[in-house]
PDB file of C-alpha atoms in Angstrom:
ATOM      1  CA  UNK A   1     103.289 103.203  94.374  1.00 42.00           C
ATOM      2  CA  UNK A   2     103.385  99.393  94.281  1.00 47.00           C
ATOM      3  CA  UNK A   3     102.796  97.499  91.008  1.00 43.00           C
ATOM      4  CA  UNK A   4      99.514  95.579  90.639  1.00 42.00           C
ATOM      5  CA  UNK A   5      99.499  92.235  92.438  1.00 41.00           C
ATOM      6  CA  UNK A   6      99.114  90.215  89.223  1.00 47.00           C
ATOM      7  CA  UNK A   7     101.782  92.075  87.209  1.00 42.00           C
ATOM      8  CA  UNK A   8     104.967  90.188  86.259  1.00 48.00           C
ATOM      9  CA  UNK A   9     108.014  90.724  88.422  1.00 47.00           C
ATOM     10  CA  UNK A  10     110.461  93.344  87.212  1.00 48.00           C
ATOM     11  CA  UNK A  11     113.750  91.711  86.232  1.00 49.00           C
ATOM     12  CA  UNK A  12     116.803  93.645  87.366  1.00 55.00           C
ATOM     13  CA  UNK A  13     119.874  92.937  85.218  1.00 66.00           C
ATOM     14  CA  UNK A  14     123.199  93.695  86.841  1.00 84.00           C
ATOM     15  CA  UNK A  15     125.899  95.382  84.808  1.00 96.00           C
ATOM     16  CA  UNK A  16     129.087  93.427  84.166  1.00 96.00           C
ATOM     17  CA  UNK A  17     130.933  95.730  86.528  1.00 96.00           C
ATOM     18  CA  UNK A  18     128.526  94.764  89.300  1.00 94.00           C
ATOM     19  CA  UNK A  19     129.116  91.049  88.656  1.00 95.00           C
ATOM     20  CA  UNK A  20     132.918  91.015  88.899  1.00 96.00           C
ATOM     21  CA  UNK A  21     135.576  91.974  91.410  1.00 97.00           C
ATOM     22  CA  UNK A  22     137.305  95.351  91.327  1.00 97.00           C
ATOM     23  CA  UNK A  23     140.483  93.577  90.241  1.00 98.00           C
ATOM     24  CA  UNK A  24     138.763  91.869  87.342  1.00 98.00           C
ATOM     25  CA  UNK A  25     137.121  95.099  86.258  1.00 98.00           C
ATOM     26  CA  UNK A  26     140.506  96.821  86.131  1.00 98.00           C
ATOM     27  CA  UNK A  27     141.870  93.933  84.062  1.00 98.00           C
ATOM     28  CA  UNK A  28     138.908  94.323  81.711  1.00 98.00           C
ATOM     29  CA  UNK A  29     139.563  98.048  81.298  1.00 98.00           C
ATOM     30  CA  UNK A  30     143.255  97.451  80.587  1.00 98.00           C
ATOM     31  CA  UNK A  31     142.500  94.670  78.104  1.00 98.00           C
ATOM     32  CA  UNK A  32     139.867  96.755  76.320  1.00 98.00           C
ATOM     33  CA  UNK A  33     142.420  99.561  76.116  1.00 98.00           C
ATOM     34  CA  UNK A  34     144.893  97.128  74.578  1.00 98.00           C
ATOM     35  CA  UNK A  35     142.378  96.211  71.889  1.00 98.00           C
ATOM     36  CA  UNK A  36     141.665  99.864  71.111  1.00 98.00           C
ATOM     37  CA  UNK A  37     145.392 100.665  70.936  1.00 98.00           C
ATOM     38  CA  UNK A  38     146.018  97.707  68.652  1.00 98.00           C
ATOM     39  CA  UNK A  39     143.341  99.109  66.337  1.00 98.00           C
ATOM     40  CA  UNK A  40     144.679 102.637  66.644  1.00 98.00           C
ATOM     41  CA  UNK A  41     148.126 101.499  65.515  1.00 98.00           C
ATOM     42  CA  UNK A  42     146.792  99.524  62.561  1.00 98.00           C
ATOM     43  CA  UNK A  43     147.521  96.000  63.799  1.00 98.00           C
ATOM     44  CA  UNK A  44     144.091  94.469  63.161  1.00 98.00           C
ATOM     45  CA  UNK A  45     142.446  92.222  60.568  1.00 96.00           C
ATOM     46  CA  UNK A  46     138.748  93.110  60.752  1.00 97.00           C
ATOM     47  CA  UNK A  47     137.138  90.932  63.484  1.00 97.00           C
ATOM     48  CA  UNK A  48     139.900  88.301  63.432  1.00 96.00           C
ATOM     49  CA  UNK A  49     142.744  87.770  65.920  1.00 96.00           C
ATOM     50  CA  UNK A  50     142.682  87.952  69.681  1.00 97.00           C
ATOM     51  CA  UNK A  51     144.236  89.312  72.867  1.00 98.00           C
ATOM     52  CA  UNK A  52     143.569  87.699  76.234  1.00 98.00           C
ATOM     53  CA  UNK A  53     144.232  88.431  79.878  1.00 98.00           C
ATOM     54  CA  UNK A  54     144.130  86.114  82.860  1.00 98.00           C
ATOM     55  CA  UNK A  55     141.372  86.859  85.353  1.00 98.00           C
ATOM     56  CA  UNK A  56     143.135  88.154  88.488  1.00 97.00           C
ATOM     57  CA  UNK A  57     143.332  85.596  91.271  1.00 96.00           C
ATOM     58  CA  UNK A  58     142.830  82.608  88.974  1.00 97.00           C
ATOM     59  CA  UNK A  59     145.047  80.264  87.002  1.00 95.00           C
ATOM     60  CA  UNK A  60     142.405  78.737  84.725  1.00 96.00           C
ATOM     61  CA  UNK A  61     140.238  81.677  83.633  1.00 98.00           C
ATOM     62  CA  UNK A  62     140.863  84.397  81.093  1.00 98.00           C
ATOM     63  CA  UNK A  63     139.155  87.248  79.259  1.00 98.00           C
ATOM     64  CA  UNK A  64     139.030  87.387  75.461  1.00 98.00           C
ATOM     65  CA  UNK A  65     137.216  89.299  72.731  1.00 98.00           C
ATOM     66  CA  UNK A  66     133.787  88.489  71.360  1.00 97.00           C
ATOM     67  CA  UNK A  67     134.276  87.060  67.858  1.00 97.00           C
ATOM     68  CA  UNK A  68     132.356  89.438  65.631  1.00 97.00           C
ATOM     69  CA  UNK A  69     133.360  92.767  67.148  1.00 97.00           C
ATOM     70  CA  UNK A  70     135.961  95.092  65.694  1.00 98.00           C
ATOM     71  CA  UNK A  71     138.810  95.944  68.031  1.00 98.00           C
ATOM     72  CA  UNK A  72     137.699  99.571  67.977  1.00 98.00           C
ATOM     73  CA  UNK A  73     134.291  98.529  69.382  1.00 97.00           C
ATOM     74  CA  UNK A  74     135.515  96.460  72.305  1.00 98.00           C
ATOM     75  CA  UNK A  75     134.929  97.732  75.826  1.00 98.00           C
ATOM     76  CA  UNK A  76     135.417  96.322  79.306  1.00 98.00           C
ATOM     77  CA  UNK A  77     131.911  94.842  79.486  1.00 98.00           C
ATOM     78  CA  UNK A  78     131.964  93.067  76.123  1.00 97.00           C
ATOM     79  CA  UNK A  79     134.959  90.858  76.955  1.00 98.00           C
ATOM     80  CA  UNK A  80     134.044  87.202  77.461  1.00 98.00           C
ATOM     81  CA  UNK A  81     135.248  85.273  80.517  1.00 98.00           C
ATOM     82  CA  UNK A  82     136.051  81.613  79.809  1.00 98.00           C
ATOM     83  CA  UNK A  83     138.140  78.883  81.394  1.00 97.00           C
ATOM     84  CA  UNK A  84     140.882  76.740  79.885  1.00 97.00           C
ATOM     85  CA  UNK A  85     138.365  73.952  79.254  1.00 96.00           C
ATOM     86  CA  UNK A  86     136.324  76.221  77.002  1.00 95.00           C
ATOM     87  CA  UNK A  87     133.444  76.871  79.403  1.00 97.00           C
ATOM     88  CA  UNK A  88     131.858  80.323  79.124  1.00 97.00           C
ATOM     89  CA  UNK A  89     131.674  81.909  82.584  1.00 98.00           C
ATOM     90  CA  UNK A  90     130.386  85.387  81.726  1.00 97.00           C
ATOM     91  CA  UNK A  91     129.324  86.770  78.350  1.00 97.00           C
ATOM     92  CA  UNK A  92     127.313  89.960  78.039  1.00 95.00           C
ATOM     93  CA  UNK A  93     127.801  90.176  74.262  1.00 94.00           C
ATOM     94  CA  UNK A  94     125.825  88.668  71.384  1.00 93.00           C
ATOM     95  CA  UNK A  95     128.856  86.717  70.156  1.00 96.00           C
ATOM     96  CA  UNK A  96     130.938  83.667  71.002  1.00 96.00           C
ATOM     97  CA  UNK A  97     134.679  83.032  71.267  1.00 96.00           C
ATOM     98  CA  UNK A  98     136.794  82.273  68.201  1.00 95.00           C
ATOM     99  CA  UNK A  99     137.817  78.582  68.382  1.00 95.00           C
ATOM    100  CA  UNK A 100     141.363  79.221  67.183  1.00 94.00           C
ATOM    101  CA  UNK A 101     141.599  82.007  69.748  1.00 95.00           C
ATOM    102  CA  UNK A 102     140.586  79.605  72.491  1.00 96.00           C
ATOM    103  CA  UNK A 103     143.172  77.014  71.409  1.00 96.00           C
ATOM    104  CA  UNK A 104     146.082  79.455  71.178  1.00 97.00           C
ATOM    105  CA  UNK A 105     145.331  81.434  74.318  1.00 97.00           C
ATOM    106  CA  UNK A 106     144.294  78.551  76.547  1.00 97.00           C
ATOM    107  CA  UNK A 107     147.572  76.834  75.663  1.00 97.00           C
ATOM    108  CA  UNK A 108     149.627  79.739  77.000  1.00 97.00           C
ATOM    109  CA  UNK A 109     147.442  80.444  80.026  1.00 98.00           C
ATOM    110  CA  UNK A 110     147.539  76.777  81.065  1.00 97.00           C
ATOM    111  CA  UNK A 111     151.325  76.576  80.873  1.00 97.00           C
ATOM    112  CA  UNK A 112     152.563  80.088  81.685  1.00 95.00           C
ATOM    113  CA  UNK A 113     151.063  81.145  84.996  1.00 96.00           C
ATOM    114  CA  UNK A 114     153.543  84.031  85.232  1.00 94.00           C
ATOM    115  CA  UNK A 115     152.314  85.507  81.951  1.00 96.00           C
ATOM    116  CA  UNK A 116     148.930  87.176  82.257  1.00 97.00           C
ATOM    117  CA  UNK A 117     148.472  88.557  78.739  1.00 98.00           C
ATOM    118  CA  UNK A 118     148.728  86.932  75.293  1.00 98.00           C
ATOM    119  CA  UNK A 119     148.315  88.709  71.938  1.00 98.00           C
ATOM    120  CA  UNK A 120     148.139  87.314  68.410  1.00 98.00           C
ATOM    121  CA  UNK A 121     148.040  89.347  65.186  1.00 98.00           C
ATOM    122  CA  UNK A 122     147.882  88.924  61.408  1.00 98.00           C
ATOM    123  CA  UNK A 123     149.537  92.120  60.179  1.00 98.00           C
ATOM    124  CA  UNK A 124     150.943  92.408  56.632  1.00 98.00           C
ATOM    125  CA  UNK A 125     154.486  92.902  57.927  1.00 98.00           C
ATOM    126  CA  UNK A 126     154.172  90.129  60.518  1.00 98.00           C
ATOM    127  CA  UNK A 127     152.770  87.670  58.002  1.00 98.00           C
ATOM    128  CA  UNK A 128     155.439  88.618  55.466  1.00 98.00           C
ATOM    129  CA  UNK A 129     158.279  87.952  57.909  1.00 98.00           C
ATOM    130  CA  UNK A 130     156.583  84.738  59.039  1.00 98.00           C
ATOM    131  CA  UNK A 131     157.034  83.421  55.493  1.00 98.00           C
ATOM    132  CA  UNK A 132     160.725  84.367  55.233  1.00 98.00           C
ATOM    133  CA  UNK A 133     163.166  81.491  55.644  1.00 98.00           C
ATOM    134  CA  UNK A 134     165.643  83.864  57.296  1.00 97.00           C
ATOM    135  CA  UNK A 135     163.185  84.712  60.053  1.00 98.00           C
ATOM    136  CA  UNK A 136     163.433  88.026  61.871  1.00 98.00           C
ATOM    137  CA  UNK A 137     166.749  89.779  61.182  1.00 98.00           C
ATOM    138  CA  UNK A 138     168.566  92.051  63.690  1.00 98.00           C
ATOM    139  CA  UNK A 139     168.504  95.041  61.361  1.00 98.00           C
ATOM    140  CA  UNK A 140     167.879  97.789  63.912  1.00 97.00           C
ATOM    141  CA  UNK A 141     167.983  98.299  67.664  1.00 96.00           C
ATOM    142  CA  UNK A 142     164.268  97.554  67.939  1.00 96.00           C
ATOM    143  CA  UNK A 143     164.809  94.263  66.107  1.00 98.00           C
ATOM    144  CA  UNK A 144     167.682  93.250  68.392  1.00 97.00           C
ATOM    145  CA  UNK A 145     165.289  92.805  71.299  1.00 96.00           C
ATOM    146  CA  UNK A 146     164.097  89.721  69.386  1.00 98.00           C
ATOM    147  CA  UNK A 147     167.517  88.329  68.509  1.00 98.00           C
ATOM    148  CA  UNK A 148     166.474  85.004  70.084  1.00 97.00           C
ATOM    149  CA  UNK A 149     162.815  84.806  69.117  1.00 98.00           C
ATOM    150  CA  UNK A 150     160.772  81.591  69.014  1.00 98.00           C
ATOM    151  CA  UNK A 151     159.246  79.992  65.904  1.00 98.00           C
ATOM    152  CA  UNK A 152     156.308  77.637  65.444  1.00 98.00           C
ATOM    153  CA  UNK A 153     155.679  75.810  62.160  1.00 98.00           C
ATOM    154  CA  UNK A 154     152.318  76.193  60.472  1.00 97.00           C
ATOM    155  CA  UNK A 155     149.884  73.329  61.155  1.00 96.00           C
ATOM    156  CA  UNK A 156     146.810  74.764  59.468  1.00 95.00           C
ATOM    157  CA  UNK A 157     144.038  76.738  61.172  1.00 94.00           C
ATOM    158  CA  UNK A 158     144.738  76.550  64.894  1.00 92.00           C
ATOM    159  CA  UNK A 159     141.456  74.962  65.947  1.00 91.00           C
ATOM    160  CA  UNK A 160     142.897  71.621  67.107  1.00 93.00           C
ATOM    161  CA  UNK A 161     143.533  71.405  70.854  1.00 94.00           C
ATOM    162  CA  UNK A 162     146.365  68.944  70.168  1.00 94.00           C
ATOM    163  CA  UNK A 163     148.422  71.875  68.885  1.00 96.00           C
ATOM    164  CA  UNK A 164     148.472  73.494  72.322  1.00 96.00           C
ATOM    165  CA  UNK A 165     151.342  71.336  73.547  1.00 96.00           C
ATOM    166  CA  UNK A 166     153.521  72.226  70.552  1.00 97.00           C
ATOM    167  CA  UNK A 167     152.718  75.928  70.820  1.00 97.00           C
ATOM    168  CA  UNK A 168     153.908  75.952  74.426  1.00 97.00           C
ATOM    169  CA  UNK A 169     156.958  73.831  73.606  1.00 98.00           C
ATOM    170  CA  UNK A 170     158.072  76.162  70.817  1.00 98.00           C
ATOM    171  CA  UNK A 171     157.436  79.337  72.806  1.00 98.00           C
ATOM    172  CA  UNK A 172     159.634  78.120  75.644  1.00 97.00           C
ATOM    173  CA  UNK A 173     160.773  81.045  77.804  1.00 95.00           C
ATOM    174  CA  UNK A 174     160.539  83.621  75.029  1.00 96.00           C
ATOM    175  CA  UNK A 175     158.296  86.674  75.144  1.00 96.00           C
ATOM    176  CA  UNK A 176     157.567  86.516  71.422  1.00 98.00           C
ATOM    177  CA  UNK A 177     157.059  83.874  68.749  1.00 98.00           C
ATOM    178  CA  UNK A 178     156.643  84.012  64.994  1.00 98.00           C
ATOM    179  CA  UNK A 179     153.982  81.601  63.803  1.00 98.00           C
ATOM    180  CA  UNK A 180     155.338  80.487  60.424  1.00 98.00           C
ATOM    181  CA  UNK A 181     153.115  81.410  57.461  1.00 98.00           C
ATOM    182  CA  UNK A 182     150.652  82.822  59.971  1.00 98.00           C
ATOM    183  CA  UNK A 183     151.519  85.832  62.115  1.00 98.00           C
ATOM    184  CA  UNK A 184     152.877  87.018  65.450  1.00 98.00           C
ATOM    185  CA  UNK A 185     152.308  85.957  69.060  1.00 98.00           C
ATOM    186  CA  UNK A 186     153.562  87.712  72.204  1.00 98.00           C
ATOM    187  CA  UNK A 187     153.157  87.252  75.944  1.00 97.00           C
ATOM    188  CA  UNK A 188     153.569  89.609  78.882  1.00 96.00           C
ATOM    189  CA  UNK A 189     153.361  89.567  82.643  1.00 95.00           C
ATOM    190  CA  UNK A 190     150.840  92.399  82.337  1.00 96.00           C
ATOM    191  CA  UNK A 191     148.654  93.913  79.634  1.00 97.00           C
ATOM    192  CA  UNK A 192     150.958  96.946  79.259  1.00 96.00           C
ATOM    193  CA  UNK A 193     153.947  94.623  78.912  1.00 95.00           C
ATOM    194  CA  UNK A 194     152.297  92.535  76.204  1.00 97.00           C
ATOM    195  CA  UNK A 195     151.238  95.574  74.194  1.00 97.00           C
ATOM    196  CA  UNK A 196     154.758  96.964  74.455  1.00 96.00           C
ATOM    197  CA  UNK A 197     156.229  93.729  73.053  1.00 97.00           C
ATOM    198  CA  UNK A 198     153.594  93.555  70.321  1.00 98.00           C
ATOM    199  CA  UNK A 199     154.218  97.126  69.173  1.00 98.00           C
ATOM    200  CA  UNK A 200     157.989  96.647  69.045  1.00 97.00           C
ATOM    201  CA  UNK A 201     157.811  93.282  67.292  1.00 98.00           C
ATOM    202  CA  UNK A 202     155.477  94.733  64.684  1.00 98.00           C
ATOM    203  CA  UNK A 203     157.861  97.644  64.161  1.00 98.00           C
ATOM    204  CA  UNK A 204     160.787  95.223  63.741  1.00 98.00           C
ATOM    205  CA  UNK A 205     158.833  93.344  61.056  1.00 98.00           C
ATOM    206  CA  UNK A 206     157.960  96.582  59.278  1.00 98.00           C
ATOM    207  CA  UNK A 207     161.623  97.627  59.269  1.00 98.00           C
ATOM    208  CA  UNK A 208     162.636  94.279  57.779  1.00 98.00           C
ATOM    209  CA  UNK A 209     160.070  94.386  54.989  1.00 98.00           C
ATOM    210  CA  UNK A 210     161.122  97.942  54.130  1.00 98.00           C
ATOM    211  CA  UNK A 211     164.858  97.203  54.257  1.00 98.00           C
ATOM    212  CA  UNK A 212     164.630  94.065  52.130  1.00 97.00           C
ATOM    213  CA  UNK A 213     162.562  95.935  49.545  1.00 97.00           C
ATOM    214  CA  UNK A 214     165.446  98.360  48.916  1.00 96.00           C
ATOM    215  CA  UNK A 215     167.572  95.771  47.099  1.00 93.00           C
ATOM    216  CA  UNK A 216     170.821  96.872  48.716  1.00 95.00           C
ATOM    217  CA  UNK A 217     173.417  95.192  50.882  1.00 96.00           C
ATOM    218  CA  UNK A 218     172.488  95.230  54.573  1.00 97.00           C
ATOM    219  CA  UNK A 219     174.944  95.670  57.426  1.00 97.00           C
ATOM    220  CA  UNK A 220     174.890  93.974  60.824  1.00 97.00           C
ATOM    221  CA  UNK A 221     176.719  94.818  64.065  1.00 97.00           C
ATOM    222  CA  UNK A 222     179.160  92.224  65.460  1.00 98.00           C
ATOM    223  CA  UNK A 223     177.517  89.257  67.203  1.00 97.00           C
ATOM    224  CA  UNK A 224     178.893  90.384  70.577  1.00 98.00           C
ATOM    225  CA  UNK A 225     177.111  93.738  70.211  1.00 98.00           C
ATOM    226  CA  UNK A 226     173.904  92.005  69.152  1.00 98.00           C
ATOM    227  CA  UNK A 227     173.999  89.726  72.196  1.00 97.00           C
ATOM    228  CA  UNK A 228     174.733  92.598  74.591  1.00 97.00           C
ATOM    229  CA  UNK A 229     171.918  94.697  73.141  1.00 97.00           C
ATOM    230  CA  UNK A 230     169.517  91.759  73.325  1.00 96.00           C
ATOM    231  CA  UNK A 231     170.334  91.141  76.982  1.00 94.00           C
ATOM    232  CA  UNK A 232     169.974  94.803  77.944  1.00 93.00           C
ATOM    233  CA  UNK A 233     166.585  95.052  76.245  1.00 91.00           C
ATOM    234  CA  UNK A 234     164.983  92.099  78.008  1.00 89.00           C
ATOM    235  CA  UNK A 235     162.013  93.009  80.242  1.00 81.00           C
ATOM    236  CA  UNK A 236     162.874  92.664  83.910  1.00 75.00           C
ATOM    237  CA  UNK A 237     161.114  94.026  87.032  1.00 69.00           C
ATOM    238  CA  UNK A 238     163.719  96.755  87.503  1.00 62.00           C
ATOM    239  CA  UNK A 239     163.455  97.880  83.877  1.00 61.00           C
ATOM    240  CA  UNK A 240     160.098  99.654  83.725  1.00 61.00           C
ATOM    241  CA  UNK A 241     160.726 101.129  80.282  1.00 65.00           C
ATOM    242  CA  UNK A 242     161.200  97.627  78.887  1.00 66.00           C
ATOM    243  CA  UNK A 243     158.033  96.394  80.609  1.00 76.00           C
ATOM    244  CA  UNK A 244     155.758  98.990  79.031  1.00 86.00           C
ATOM    245  CA  UNK A 245     154.979 100.621  82.375  1.00 89.00           C
ATOM    246  CA  UNK A 246     156.362 104.034  81.436  1.00 90.00           C
ATOM    247  CA  UNK A 247     154.380 104.382  78.210  1.00 94.00           C
ATOM    248  CA  UNK A 248     151.079 102.877  79.380  1.00 96.00           C
ATOM    249  CA  UNK A 249     149.649 105.959  81.195  1.00 96.00           C
ATOM    250  CA  UNK A 250     150.494 108.099  78.160  1.00 97.00           C
ATOM    251  CA  UNK A 251     148.800 105.592  75.859  1.00 98.00           C
ATOM    252  CA  UNK A 252     145.684 105.646  78.041  1.00 98.00           C
ATOM    253  CA  UNK A 253     145.667 109.458  77.874  1.00 98.00           C
ATOM    254  CA  UNK A 254     145.833 109.163  74.094  1.00 97.00           C
ATOM    255  CA  UNK A 255     142.861 106.788  74.112  1.00 98.00           C
ATOM    256  CA  UNK A 256     140.864 108.958  76.496  1.00 98.00           C
ATOM    257  CA  UNK A 257     141.314 111.970  74.230  1.00 98.00           C
ATOM    258  CA  UNK A 258     140.068 109.980  71.240  1.00 97.00           C
ATOM    259  CA  UNK A 259     137.300 107.833  72.779  1.00 97.00           C
ATOM    260  CA  UNK A 260     137.073 106.819  76.459  1.00 97.00           C
ATOM    261  CA  UNK A 261     134.242 104.309  75.846  1.00 98.00           C
ATOM    262  CA  UNK A 262     136.665 101.378  76.223  1.00 97.00           C
ATOM    263  CA  UNK A 263     136.169 101.892  79.968  1.00 97.00           C
ATOM    264  CA  UNK A 264     132.439 101.067  79.802  1.00 97.00           C
TER     265      UNK A 264
END
């Protein structure tokens, strides 16, 4: 039965999945999973902080969280697509993008076209180590992966686009950077790779805070052993366990058992 001639036209709203490529949708699912995992492992600060992923097939567009949603609420459709100039390209949420998130993530995406994912956290352990003059110490095998980590001095709230150049300069070719008096920042060629680095860097910071709290003399392996361990732990294409590829399917199974709505 046809509607009356004078009735208003029925507006059909396409789902986000219908508006993007299959490749972008998969990136959205992976990024949403990364947010949920970050929440699951206690690396969140309410609605603050951000993780981004480059839109497949582009060099100037990326996906990032809606500022106002908890990480545990984020799904594939709620992620906002913006470009490195700050233009919103697709936003199905009721929120906008965090300005500091745009500055930090656009800086990396503009300069590091081989790195598709960027994550930034404010965890207690990460912030504690960020304030230590000694920086991150090679106290355990996990920590030794970050023997040569980058550092960036605090410049205030990161909402000034002029800081982008210095963020990129200080990151250099490292996969992780400690933002002094601020928190942690990691990059990865893929979403699984970035989450893998983030998890291990957070664990290294936790170990340091715990060890220093014991008020006892700490021991360190010889420098040659530290350097060899560092080199062997660097993520390379032939080292899938260092790239996060081995653990990622298991992590997704863990998420699916708990709440598969990140895929929506």
